[in-house]
PDB file of C-alpha atoms in Angstrom:
ATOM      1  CA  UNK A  19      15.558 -30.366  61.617  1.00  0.00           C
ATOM      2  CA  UNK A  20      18.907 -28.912  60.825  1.00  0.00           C
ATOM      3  CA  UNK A  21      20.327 -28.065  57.486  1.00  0.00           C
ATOM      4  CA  UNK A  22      24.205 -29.387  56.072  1.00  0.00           C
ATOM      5  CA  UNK A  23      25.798 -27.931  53.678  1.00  0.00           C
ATOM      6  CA  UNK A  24      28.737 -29.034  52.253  1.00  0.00           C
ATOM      7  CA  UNK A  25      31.254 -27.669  49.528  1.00  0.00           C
ATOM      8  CA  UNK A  26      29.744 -24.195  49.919  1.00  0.00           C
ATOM      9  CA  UNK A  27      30.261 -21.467  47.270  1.00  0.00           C
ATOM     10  CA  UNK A  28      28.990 -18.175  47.256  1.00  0.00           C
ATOM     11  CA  UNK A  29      26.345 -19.236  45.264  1.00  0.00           C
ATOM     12  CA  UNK A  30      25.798 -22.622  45.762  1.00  0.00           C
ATOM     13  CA  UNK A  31      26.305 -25.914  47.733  1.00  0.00           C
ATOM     14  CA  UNK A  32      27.390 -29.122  46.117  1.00  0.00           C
ATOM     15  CA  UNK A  33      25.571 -31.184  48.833  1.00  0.00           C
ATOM     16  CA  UNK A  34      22.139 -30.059  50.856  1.00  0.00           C
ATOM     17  CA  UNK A  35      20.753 -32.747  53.555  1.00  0.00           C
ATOM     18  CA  UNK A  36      17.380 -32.088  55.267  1.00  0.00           C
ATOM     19  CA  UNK A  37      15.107 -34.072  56.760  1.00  0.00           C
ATOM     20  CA  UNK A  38      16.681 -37.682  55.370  1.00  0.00           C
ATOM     21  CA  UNK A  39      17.154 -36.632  51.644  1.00  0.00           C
ATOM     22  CA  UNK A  40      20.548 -35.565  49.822  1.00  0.00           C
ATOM     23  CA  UNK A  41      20.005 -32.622  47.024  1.00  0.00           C
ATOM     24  CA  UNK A  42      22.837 -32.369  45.020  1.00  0.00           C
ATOM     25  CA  UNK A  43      23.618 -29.304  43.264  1.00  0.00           C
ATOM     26  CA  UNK A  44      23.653 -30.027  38.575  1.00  0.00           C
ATOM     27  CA  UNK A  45      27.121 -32.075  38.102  1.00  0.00           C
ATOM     28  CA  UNK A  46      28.986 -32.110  35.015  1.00  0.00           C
ATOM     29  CA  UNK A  47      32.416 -33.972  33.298  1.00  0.00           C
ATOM     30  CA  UNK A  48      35.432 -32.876  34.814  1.00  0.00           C
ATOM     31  CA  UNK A  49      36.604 -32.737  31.598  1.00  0.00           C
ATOM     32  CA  UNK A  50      34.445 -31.342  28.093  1.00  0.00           C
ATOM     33  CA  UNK A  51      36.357 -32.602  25.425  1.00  0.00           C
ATOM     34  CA  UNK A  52      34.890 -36.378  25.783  1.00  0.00           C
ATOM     35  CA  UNK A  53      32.291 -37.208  23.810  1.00  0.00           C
ATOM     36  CA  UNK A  54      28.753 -38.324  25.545  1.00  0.00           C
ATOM     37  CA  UNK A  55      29.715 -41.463  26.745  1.00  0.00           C
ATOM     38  CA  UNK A  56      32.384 -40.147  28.529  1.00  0.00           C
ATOM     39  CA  UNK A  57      31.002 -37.364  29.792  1.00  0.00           C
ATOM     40  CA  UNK A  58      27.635 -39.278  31.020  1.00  0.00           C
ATOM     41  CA  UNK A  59      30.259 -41.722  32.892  1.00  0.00           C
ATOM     42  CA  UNK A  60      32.290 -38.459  34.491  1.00  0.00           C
ATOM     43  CA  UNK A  61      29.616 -37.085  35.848  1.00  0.00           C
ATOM     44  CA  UNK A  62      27.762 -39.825  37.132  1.00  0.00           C
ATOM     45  CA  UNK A  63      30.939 -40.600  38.679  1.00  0.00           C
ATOM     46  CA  UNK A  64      30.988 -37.475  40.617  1.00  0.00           C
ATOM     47  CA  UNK A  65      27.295 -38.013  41.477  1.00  0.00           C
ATOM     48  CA  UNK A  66      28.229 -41.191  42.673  1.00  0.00           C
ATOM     49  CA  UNK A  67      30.902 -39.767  44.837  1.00  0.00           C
ATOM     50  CA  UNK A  68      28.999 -36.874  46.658  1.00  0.00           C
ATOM     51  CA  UNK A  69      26.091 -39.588  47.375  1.00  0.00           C
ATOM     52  CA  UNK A  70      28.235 -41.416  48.967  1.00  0.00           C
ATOM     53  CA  UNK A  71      29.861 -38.721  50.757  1.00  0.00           C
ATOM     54  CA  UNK A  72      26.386 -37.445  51.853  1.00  0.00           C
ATOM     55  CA  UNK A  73      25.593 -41.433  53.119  1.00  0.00           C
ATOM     56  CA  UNK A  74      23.611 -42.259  50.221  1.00  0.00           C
ATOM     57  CA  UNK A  75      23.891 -44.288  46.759  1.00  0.00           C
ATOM     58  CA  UNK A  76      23.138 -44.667  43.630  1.00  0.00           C
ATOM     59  CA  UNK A  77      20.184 -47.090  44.624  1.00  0.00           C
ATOM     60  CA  UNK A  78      18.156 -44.716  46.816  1.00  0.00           C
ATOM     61  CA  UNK A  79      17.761 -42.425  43.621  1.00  0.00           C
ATOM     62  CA  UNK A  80      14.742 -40.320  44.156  1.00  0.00           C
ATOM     63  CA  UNK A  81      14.508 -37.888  40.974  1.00  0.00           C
ATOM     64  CA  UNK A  82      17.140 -36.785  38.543  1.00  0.00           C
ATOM     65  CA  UNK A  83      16.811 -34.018  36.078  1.00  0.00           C
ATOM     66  CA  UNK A  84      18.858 -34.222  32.879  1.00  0.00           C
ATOM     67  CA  UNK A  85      19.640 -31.623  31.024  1.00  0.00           C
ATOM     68  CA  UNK A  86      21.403 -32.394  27.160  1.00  0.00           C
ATOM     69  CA  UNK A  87      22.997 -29.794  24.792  1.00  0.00           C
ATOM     70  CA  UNK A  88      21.654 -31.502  22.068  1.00  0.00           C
ATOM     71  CA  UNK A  89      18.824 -34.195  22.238  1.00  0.00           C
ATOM     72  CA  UNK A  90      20.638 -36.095  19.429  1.00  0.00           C
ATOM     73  CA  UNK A  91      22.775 -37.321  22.088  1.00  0.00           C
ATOM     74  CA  UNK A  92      20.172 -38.952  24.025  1.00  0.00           C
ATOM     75  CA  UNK A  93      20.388 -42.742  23.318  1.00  0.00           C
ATOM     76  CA  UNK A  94      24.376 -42.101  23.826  1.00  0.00           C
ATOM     77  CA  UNK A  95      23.405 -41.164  27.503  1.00  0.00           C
ATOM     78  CA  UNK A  96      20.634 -43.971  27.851  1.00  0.00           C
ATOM     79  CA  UNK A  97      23.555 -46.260  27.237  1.00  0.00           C
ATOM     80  CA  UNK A  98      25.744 -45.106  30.038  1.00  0.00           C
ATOM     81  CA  UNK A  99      23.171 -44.412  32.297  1.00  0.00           C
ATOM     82  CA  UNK A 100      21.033 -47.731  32.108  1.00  0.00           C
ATOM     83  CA  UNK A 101      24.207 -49.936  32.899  1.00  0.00           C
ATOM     84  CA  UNK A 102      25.168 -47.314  35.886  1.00  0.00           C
ATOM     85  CA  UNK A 103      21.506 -47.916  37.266  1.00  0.00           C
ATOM     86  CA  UNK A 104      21.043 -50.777  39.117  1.00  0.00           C
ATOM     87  CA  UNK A 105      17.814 -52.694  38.362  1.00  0.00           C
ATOM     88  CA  UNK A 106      14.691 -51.819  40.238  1.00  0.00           C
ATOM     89  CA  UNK A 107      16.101 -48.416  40.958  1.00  0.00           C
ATOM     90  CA  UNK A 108      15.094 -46.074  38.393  1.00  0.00           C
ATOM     91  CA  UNK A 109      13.817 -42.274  39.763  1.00  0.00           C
ATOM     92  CA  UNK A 110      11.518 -40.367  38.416  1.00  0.00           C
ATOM     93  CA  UNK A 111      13.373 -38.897  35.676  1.00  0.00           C
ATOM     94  CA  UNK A 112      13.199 -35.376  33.514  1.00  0.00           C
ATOM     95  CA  UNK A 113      15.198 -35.018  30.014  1.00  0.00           C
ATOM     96  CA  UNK A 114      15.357 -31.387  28.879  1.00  0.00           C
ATOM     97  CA  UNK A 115      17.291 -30.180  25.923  1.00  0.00           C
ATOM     98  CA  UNK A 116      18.854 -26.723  27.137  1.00  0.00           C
ATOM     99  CA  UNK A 117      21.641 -24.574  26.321  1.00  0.00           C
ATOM    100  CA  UNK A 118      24.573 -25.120  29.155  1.00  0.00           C
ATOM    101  CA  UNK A 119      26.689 -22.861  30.491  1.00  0.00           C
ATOM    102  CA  UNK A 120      30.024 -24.096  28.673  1.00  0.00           C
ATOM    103  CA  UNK A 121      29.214 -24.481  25.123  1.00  0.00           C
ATOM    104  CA  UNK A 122      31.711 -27.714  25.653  1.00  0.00           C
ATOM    105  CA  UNK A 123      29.273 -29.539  28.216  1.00  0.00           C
ATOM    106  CA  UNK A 124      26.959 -31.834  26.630  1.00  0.00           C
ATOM    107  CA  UNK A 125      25.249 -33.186  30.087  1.00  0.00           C
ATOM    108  CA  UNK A 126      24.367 -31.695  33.273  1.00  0.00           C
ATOM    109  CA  UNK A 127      22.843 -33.918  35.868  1.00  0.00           C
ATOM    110  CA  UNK A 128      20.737 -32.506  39.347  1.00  0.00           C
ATOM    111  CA  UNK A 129      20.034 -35.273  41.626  1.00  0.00           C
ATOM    112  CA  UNK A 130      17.442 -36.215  44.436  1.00  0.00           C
ATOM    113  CA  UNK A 131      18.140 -39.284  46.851  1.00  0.00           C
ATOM    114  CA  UNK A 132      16.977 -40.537  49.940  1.00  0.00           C
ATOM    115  CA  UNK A 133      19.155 -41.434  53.587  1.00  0.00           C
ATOM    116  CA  UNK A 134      19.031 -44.560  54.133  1.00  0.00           C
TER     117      UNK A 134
END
C-alpha cells in the first residue's frame, strides 16, 4: 500500500496516510502568547483541520500524545480538550511534561486516527 504525504518539509510531513490511518506530525498554537486555554483550542483546531483534510475527524481518534511545558497546566487543557471530544471517543492518551522547542509553547499535540 502506498504512502501520502502531504505538507512536506525537509524534515517532516504534516500529514502521513498508510494503510487506512492518518499520522499527524506534533501541532502547536499558531500563536504563543495565549494562555492554555487558548492555546489547547488553537491547536486542536489545526488538528481538527488536517484530519479533515486527510478524510478523517475528530471522532475516529486513535492515540494522542500530549506533551505540556509545565504539568501545572494540566486541568487548564482537560477543560478544553474534554468539551472538543465528543463522547464515546476518547484515544488512548499519553501526558508528558517536556521542555518544547519555543520556550513560549505550552502544548504540543501528535495525533493517531483512523480512515473511515
Amino acid at each position: 500500500m502506498a504512502i501520502q504525504r502531504l505538507h512536506t518539509e525537509s524534515r517532516y510531513s504534516e500529514i502521513v496516510i498508510h494503510n487506512g490511518t492518518v499520522y499527524l506530525a506534533g501541532q502547536l498554537a499558531d500563536d504563543y502568547a495565549g494562555d492554555i486555554a487558548r492555546q489547547t483550542a488553537e491547536t486542536l483546531d489545526n488538528i481538527e483541520r488536517l484530519l479533515a483534510e486527510a478524510g478523517s475527524d475528530k471522532s475516529r481518534l486513535l492515540a494522542v500524545t500530549i506533551h505540556l511545558k509545565d504539568l501545572a497546566d494540566y486541568a487548564g487543557m482537560n477543560a478544553v480538550w474534554d468539551a472538543w471530544l465528543p463522547a464515546g471517543c476518547a484515544p488512548a492518551r499519553t501526558c508528558v511534561e517536556a521542555k518544547l522547542y519555543d520556550p513560549r509553547a505550552r502544548v504540543e499535540m501528535t495525533v493517531v486516527a483512523a480512515l473511515p
